[in-house]
mmCIF file of C-alpha atoms in Angstrom:
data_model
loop_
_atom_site.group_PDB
_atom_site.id
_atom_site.type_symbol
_atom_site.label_atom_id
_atom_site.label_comp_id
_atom_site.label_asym_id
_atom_site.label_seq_id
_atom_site.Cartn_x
_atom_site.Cartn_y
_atom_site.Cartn_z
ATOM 1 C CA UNK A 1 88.856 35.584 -74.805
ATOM 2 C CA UNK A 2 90.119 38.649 -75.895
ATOM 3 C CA UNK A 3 91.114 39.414 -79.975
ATOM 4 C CA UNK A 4 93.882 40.768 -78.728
ATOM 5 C CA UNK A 5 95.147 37.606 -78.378
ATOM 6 C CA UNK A 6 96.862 36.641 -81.040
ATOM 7 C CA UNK A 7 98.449 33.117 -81.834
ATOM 8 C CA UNK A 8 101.221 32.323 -84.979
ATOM 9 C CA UNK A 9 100.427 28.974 -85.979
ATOM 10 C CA UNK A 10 103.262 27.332 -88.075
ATOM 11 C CA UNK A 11 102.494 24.023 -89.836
ATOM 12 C CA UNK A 12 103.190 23.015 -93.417
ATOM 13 C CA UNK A 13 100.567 20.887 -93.124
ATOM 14 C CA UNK A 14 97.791 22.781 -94.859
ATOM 15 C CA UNK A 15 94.747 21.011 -93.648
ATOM 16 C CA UNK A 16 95.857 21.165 -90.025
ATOM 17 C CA UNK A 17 96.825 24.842 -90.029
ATOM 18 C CA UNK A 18 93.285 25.200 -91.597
ATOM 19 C CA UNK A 19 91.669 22.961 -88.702
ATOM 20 C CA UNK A 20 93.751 24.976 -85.879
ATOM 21 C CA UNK A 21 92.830 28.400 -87.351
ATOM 22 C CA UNK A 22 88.769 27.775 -87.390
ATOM 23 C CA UNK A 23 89.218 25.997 -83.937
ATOM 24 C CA UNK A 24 91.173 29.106 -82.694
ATOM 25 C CA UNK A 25 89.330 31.705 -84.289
ATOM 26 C CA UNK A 26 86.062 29.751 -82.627
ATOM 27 C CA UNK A 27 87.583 31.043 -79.132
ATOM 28 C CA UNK A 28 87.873 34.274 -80.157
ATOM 29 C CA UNK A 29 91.829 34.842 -81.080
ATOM 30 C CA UNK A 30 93.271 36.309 -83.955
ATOM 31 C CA UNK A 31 95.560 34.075 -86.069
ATOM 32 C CA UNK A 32 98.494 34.241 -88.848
ATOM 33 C CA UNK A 33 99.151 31.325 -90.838
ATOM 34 C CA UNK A 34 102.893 30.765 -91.937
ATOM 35 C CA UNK A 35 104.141 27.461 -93.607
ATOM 36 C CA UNK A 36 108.025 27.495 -93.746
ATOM 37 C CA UNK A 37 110.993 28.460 -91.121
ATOM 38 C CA UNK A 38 111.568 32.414 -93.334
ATOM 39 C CA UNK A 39 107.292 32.624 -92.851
ATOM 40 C CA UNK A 40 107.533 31.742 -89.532
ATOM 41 C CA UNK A 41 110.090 34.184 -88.285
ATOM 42 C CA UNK A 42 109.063 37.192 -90.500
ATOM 43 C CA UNK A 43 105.471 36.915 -89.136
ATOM 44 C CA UNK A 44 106.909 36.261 -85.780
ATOM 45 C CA UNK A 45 109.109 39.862 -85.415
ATOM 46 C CA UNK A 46 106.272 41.926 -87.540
ATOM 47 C CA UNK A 47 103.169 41.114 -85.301
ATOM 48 C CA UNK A 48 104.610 39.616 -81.610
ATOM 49 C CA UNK A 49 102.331 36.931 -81.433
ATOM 50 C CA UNK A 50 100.812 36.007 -77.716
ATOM 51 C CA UNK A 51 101.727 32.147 -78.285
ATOM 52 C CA UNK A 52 103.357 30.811 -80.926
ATOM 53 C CA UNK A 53 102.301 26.667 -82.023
ATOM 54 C CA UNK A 54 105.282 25.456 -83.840
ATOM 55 C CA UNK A 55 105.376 22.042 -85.940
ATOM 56 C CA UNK A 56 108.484 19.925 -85.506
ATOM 57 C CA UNK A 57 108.736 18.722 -89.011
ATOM 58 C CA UNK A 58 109.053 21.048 -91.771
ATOM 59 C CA UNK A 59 110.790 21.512 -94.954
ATOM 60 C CA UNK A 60 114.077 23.449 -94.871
ATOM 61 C CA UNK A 61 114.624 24.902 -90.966
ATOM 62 C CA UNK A 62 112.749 22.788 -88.785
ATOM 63 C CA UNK A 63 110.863 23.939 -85.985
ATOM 64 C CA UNK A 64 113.932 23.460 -83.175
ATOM 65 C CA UNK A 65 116.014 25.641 -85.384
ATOM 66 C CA UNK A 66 112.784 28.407 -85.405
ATOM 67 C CA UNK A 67 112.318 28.098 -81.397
ATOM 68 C CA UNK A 68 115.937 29.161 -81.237
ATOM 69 C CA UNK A 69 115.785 31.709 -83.579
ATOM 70 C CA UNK A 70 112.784 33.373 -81.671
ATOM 71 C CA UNK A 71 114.144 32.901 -78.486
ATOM 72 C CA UNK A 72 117.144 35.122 -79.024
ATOM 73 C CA UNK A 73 114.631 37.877 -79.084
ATOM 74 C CA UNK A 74 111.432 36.895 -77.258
ATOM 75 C CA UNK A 75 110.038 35.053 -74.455
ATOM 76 C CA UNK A 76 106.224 34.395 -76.610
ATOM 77 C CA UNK A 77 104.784 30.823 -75.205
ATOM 78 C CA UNK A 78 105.723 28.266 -77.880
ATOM 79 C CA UNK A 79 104.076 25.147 -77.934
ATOM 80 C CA UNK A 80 105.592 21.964 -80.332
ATOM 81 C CA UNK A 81 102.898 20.258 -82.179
ATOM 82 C CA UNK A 82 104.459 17.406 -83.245
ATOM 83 C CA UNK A 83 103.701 13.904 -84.958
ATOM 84 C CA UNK A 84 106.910 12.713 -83.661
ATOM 85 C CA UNK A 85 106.047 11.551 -79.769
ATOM 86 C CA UNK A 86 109.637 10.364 -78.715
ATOM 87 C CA UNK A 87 111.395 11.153 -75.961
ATOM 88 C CA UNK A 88 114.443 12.856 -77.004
ATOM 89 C CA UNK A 89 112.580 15.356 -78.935
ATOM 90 C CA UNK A 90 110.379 16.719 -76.234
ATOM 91 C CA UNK A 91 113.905 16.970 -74.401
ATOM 92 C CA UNK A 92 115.315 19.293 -77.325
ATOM 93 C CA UNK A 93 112.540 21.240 -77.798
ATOM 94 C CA UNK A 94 111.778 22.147 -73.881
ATOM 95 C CA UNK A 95 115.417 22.386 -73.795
ATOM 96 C CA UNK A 96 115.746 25.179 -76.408
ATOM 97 C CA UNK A 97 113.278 27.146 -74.692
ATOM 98 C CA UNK A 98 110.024 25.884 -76.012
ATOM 99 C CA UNK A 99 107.158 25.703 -72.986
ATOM 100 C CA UNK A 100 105.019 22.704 -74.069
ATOM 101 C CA UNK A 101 104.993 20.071 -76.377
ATOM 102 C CA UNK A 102 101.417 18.243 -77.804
ATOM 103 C CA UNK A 103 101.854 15.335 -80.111
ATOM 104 C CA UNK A 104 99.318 14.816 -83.055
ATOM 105 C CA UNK A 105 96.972 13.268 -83.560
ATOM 106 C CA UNK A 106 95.510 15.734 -81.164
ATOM 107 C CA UNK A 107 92.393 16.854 -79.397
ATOM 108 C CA UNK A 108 91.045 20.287 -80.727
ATOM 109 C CA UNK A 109 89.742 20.706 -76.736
ATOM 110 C CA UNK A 110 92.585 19.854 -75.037
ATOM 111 C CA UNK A 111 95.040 21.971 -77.423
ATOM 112 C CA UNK A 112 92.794 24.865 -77.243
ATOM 113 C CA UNK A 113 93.146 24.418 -72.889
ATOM 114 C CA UNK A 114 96.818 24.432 -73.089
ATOM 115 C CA UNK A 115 96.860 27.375 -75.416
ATOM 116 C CA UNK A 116 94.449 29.415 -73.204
ATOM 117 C CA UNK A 117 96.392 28.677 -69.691
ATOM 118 C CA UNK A 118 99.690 29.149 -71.773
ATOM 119 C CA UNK A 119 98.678 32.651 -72.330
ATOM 120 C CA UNK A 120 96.684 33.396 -68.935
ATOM 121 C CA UNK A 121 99.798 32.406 -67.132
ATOM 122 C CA UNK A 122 102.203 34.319 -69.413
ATOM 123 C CA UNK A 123 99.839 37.401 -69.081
ATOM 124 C CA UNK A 124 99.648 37.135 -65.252
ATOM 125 C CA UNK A 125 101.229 39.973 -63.015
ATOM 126 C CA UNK A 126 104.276 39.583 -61.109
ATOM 127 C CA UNK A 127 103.331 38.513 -57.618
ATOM 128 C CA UNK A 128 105.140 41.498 -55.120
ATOM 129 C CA UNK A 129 106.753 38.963 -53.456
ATOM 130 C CA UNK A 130 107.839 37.491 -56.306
ATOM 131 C CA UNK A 131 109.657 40.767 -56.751
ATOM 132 C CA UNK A 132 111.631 41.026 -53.945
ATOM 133 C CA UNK A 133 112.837 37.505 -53.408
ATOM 134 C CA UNK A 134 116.710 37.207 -52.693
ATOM 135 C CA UNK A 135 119.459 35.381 -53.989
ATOM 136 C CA UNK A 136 119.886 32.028 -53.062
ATOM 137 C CA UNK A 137 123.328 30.900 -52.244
ATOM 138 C CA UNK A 138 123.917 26.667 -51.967
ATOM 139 C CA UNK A 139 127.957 25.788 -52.154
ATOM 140 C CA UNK A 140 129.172 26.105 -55.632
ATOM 141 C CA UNK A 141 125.193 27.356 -56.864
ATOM 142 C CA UNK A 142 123.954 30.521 -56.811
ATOM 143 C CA UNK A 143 120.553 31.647 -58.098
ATOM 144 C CA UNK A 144 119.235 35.172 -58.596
ATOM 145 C CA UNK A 145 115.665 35.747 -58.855
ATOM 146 C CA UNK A 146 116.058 39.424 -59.758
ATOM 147 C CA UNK A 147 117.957 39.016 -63.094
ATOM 148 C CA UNK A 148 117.435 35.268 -63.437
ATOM 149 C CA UNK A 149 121.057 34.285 -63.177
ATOM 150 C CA UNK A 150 122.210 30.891 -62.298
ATOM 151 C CA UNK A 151 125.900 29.993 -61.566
ATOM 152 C CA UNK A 152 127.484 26.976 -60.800
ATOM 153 C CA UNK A 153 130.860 28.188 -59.296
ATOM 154 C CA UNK A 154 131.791 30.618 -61.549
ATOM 155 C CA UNK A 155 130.327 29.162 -64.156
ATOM 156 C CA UNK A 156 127.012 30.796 -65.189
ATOM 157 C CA UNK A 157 124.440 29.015 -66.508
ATOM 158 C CA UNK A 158 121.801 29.710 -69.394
ATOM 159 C CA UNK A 159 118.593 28.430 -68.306
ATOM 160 C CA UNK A 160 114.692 28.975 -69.672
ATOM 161 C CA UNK A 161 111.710 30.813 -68.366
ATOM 162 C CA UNK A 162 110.416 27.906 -67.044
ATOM 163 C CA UNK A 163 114.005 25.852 -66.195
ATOM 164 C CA UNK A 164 114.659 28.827 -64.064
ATOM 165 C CA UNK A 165 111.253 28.738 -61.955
ATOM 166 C CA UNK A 166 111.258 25.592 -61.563
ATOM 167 C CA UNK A 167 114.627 25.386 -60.259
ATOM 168 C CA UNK A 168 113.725 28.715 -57.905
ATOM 169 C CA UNK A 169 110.322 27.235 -56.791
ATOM 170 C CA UNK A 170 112.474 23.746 -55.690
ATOM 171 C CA UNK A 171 115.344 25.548 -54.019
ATOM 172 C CA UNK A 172 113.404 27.827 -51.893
ATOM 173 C CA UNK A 173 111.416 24.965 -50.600
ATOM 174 C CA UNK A 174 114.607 22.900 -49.799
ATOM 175 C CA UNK A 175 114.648 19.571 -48.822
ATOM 176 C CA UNK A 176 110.302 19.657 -49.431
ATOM 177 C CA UNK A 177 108.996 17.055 -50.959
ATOM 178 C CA UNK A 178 106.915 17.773 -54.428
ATOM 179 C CA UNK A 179 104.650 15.577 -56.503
ATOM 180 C CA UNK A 180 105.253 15.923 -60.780
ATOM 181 C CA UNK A 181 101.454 16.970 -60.206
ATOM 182 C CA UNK A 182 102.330 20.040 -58.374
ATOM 183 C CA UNK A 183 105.370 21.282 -60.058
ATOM 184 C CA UNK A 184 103.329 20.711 -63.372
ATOM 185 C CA UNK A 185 100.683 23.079 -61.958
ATOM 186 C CA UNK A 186 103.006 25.399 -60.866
ATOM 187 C CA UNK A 187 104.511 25.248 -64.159
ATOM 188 C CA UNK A 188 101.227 25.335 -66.467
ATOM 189 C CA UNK A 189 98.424 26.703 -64.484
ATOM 190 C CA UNK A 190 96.557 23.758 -64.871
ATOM 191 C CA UNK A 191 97.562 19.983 -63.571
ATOM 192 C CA UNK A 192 95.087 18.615 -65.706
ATOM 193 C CA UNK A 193 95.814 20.180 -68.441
ATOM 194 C CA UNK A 194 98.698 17.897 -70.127
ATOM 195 C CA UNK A 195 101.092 15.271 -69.809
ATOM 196 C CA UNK A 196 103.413 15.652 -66.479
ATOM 197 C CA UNK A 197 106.200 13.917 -68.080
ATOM 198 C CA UNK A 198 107.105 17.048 -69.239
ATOM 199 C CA UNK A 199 108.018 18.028 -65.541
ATOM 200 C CA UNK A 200 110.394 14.933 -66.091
ATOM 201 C CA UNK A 201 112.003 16.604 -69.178
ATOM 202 C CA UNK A 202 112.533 19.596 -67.388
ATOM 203 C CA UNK A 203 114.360 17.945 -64.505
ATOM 204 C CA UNK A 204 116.785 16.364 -66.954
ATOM 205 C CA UNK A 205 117.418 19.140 -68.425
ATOM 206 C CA UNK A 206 118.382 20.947 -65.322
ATOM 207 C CA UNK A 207 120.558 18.061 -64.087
ATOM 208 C CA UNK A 208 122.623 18.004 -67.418
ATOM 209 C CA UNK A 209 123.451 21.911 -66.919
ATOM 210 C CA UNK A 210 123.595 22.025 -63.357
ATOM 211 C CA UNK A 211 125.371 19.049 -62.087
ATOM 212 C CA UNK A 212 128.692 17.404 -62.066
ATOM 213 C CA UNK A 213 127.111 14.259 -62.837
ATOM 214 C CA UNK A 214 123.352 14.015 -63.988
ATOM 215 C CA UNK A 215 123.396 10.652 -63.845
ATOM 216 C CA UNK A 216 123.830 10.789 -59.758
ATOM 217 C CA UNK A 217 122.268 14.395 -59.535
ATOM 218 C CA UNK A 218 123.292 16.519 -56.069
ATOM 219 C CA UNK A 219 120.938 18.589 -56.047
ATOM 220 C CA UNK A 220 117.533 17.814 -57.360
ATOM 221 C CA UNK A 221 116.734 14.532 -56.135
ATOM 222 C CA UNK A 222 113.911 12.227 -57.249
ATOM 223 C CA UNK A 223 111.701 10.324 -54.165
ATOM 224 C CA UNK A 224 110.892 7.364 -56.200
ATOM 225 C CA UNK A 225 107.083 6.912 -56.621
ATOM 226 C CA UNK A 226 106.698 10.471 -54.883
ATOM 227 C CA UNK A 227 108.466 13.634 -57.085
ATOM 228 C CA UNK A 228 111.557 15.709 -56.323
ATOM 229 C CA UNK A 229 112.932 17.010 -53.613
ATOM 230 C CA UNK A 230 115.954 19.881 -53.433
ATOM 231 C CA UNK A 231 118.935 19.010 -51.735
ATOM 232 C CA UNK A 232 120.735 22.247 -49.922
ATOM 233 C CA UNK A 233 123.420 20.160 -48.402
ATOM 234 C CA UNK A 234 127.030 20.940 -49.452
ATOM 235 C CA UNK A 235 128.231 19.324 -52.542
ATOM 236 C CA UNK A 236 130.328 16.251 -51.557
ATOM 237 C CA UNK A 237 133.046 15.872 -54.456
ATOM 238 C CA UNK A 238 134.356 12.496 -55.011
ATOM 239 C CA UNK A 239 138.029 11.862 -53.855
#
């Protein structure tokens, strides 16, 4: 692994920003320490970190409020470590643009896996085709590869990095069936690298900001026991 690489770890948590600097450091990356939200974000705009690993919990701006903050100007990897393993804040935090989410206690090997295909997917070429994919047009949504737009009607619609390619990946396979194993490699480099209910979060958050109703989604649809599936039939509006 290259020095080059470097990663902003952000815990006020002294002994565990100790413990994930030595471990990081083992692997050859550079590291900066901070310990508060203002420590965070300086450190953040002065050195452009290759990944960022953000703690959930900490005193004064939390580490949602941080995500958003460097998300207005950069698209770094930022991974929630978190002792909090519910739910609804994996949903906020992939929702405000944050691309994994690793609850403590964790393992030092599996962290350090995520961290490294985090940043060998982030550093990966675009694929030519990739570059020359065309809009996709489905009734009321339209998706652009080539500037990332979504719109739903006229209506357009923020997503992330990895909402967007998800959604892409699904609609230009339409109607194809896909396993949460798949899409989470597709997603993460790596299917065994973490836990594919993430795949799930991402899903709901693309229903809630693409459909009319999440609760009975149109267009991604979930094959129980099998994955999701995207549906490129017209949208049929209730009467």
């Amino acid at each position: 692994m290259s020095l080059k690489n470097t990663i902003l770890i952000v815990d006020d948590d002294h002994e565990i920003n100790e413990l994930l600097t030595m471990s990081l450091k083992r692997e050859g990356f550079q590291t900066i320490s901070a310990y508060t939200g203002v420590e965070a974000l300086r450190a953040a705009q002065e050195h452009s970190p290759d990944l960022v690993l953000l703690d959930v919990l900490l005193p004064g701006m939390d580490g949602f409020q941080i995500c958003s903050e460097i998300r207005k100007t950069s698209n770094v990897p930022i991974l929630f470590v978190s002792c909090k393993d519910e739910a609804t804040d994996k949903v906020i935090g992939l929702g405000l643009g944050g691309d994994d989410f690793i609850s403590k206690p964790f393992s030092p090997i599996e962290l350090i896996a995520r961290v490294k295909a985090h940043i060998r997917r982030n550093n990966m070429p675009q694929k030519q085709e990739e570059q020359v994919d065309e809009t996709l047009v489905f009734d009321q949504l339209l998706i652009d590869p080539a500037t990332h737009r979504v719109l739903v009607g006229d209506k357009p619609i923020a997503l992330s990095a990895k909402e967007f390619k998800l959604l892409f990946h699904l609609a230009k396979n339409p109607n194809r069936v896909y396993k949460n194993e798949q899409l989470f490699s597709l997603l993460w480099d790596d299917v065994h690298m973490g836990d594919t209910h993430t795949v799930m979060v991402h899903i709901y958050n693309l229903r809630k900001k693409l459909e009319q109703n999440p609760a009975k989604p149109h267009y991604i649809r979930t094959i129980r026991g099998v994955g999701y599936k995207f549906n490129d039939k017209p949208v049929e509006f209730a009467e």
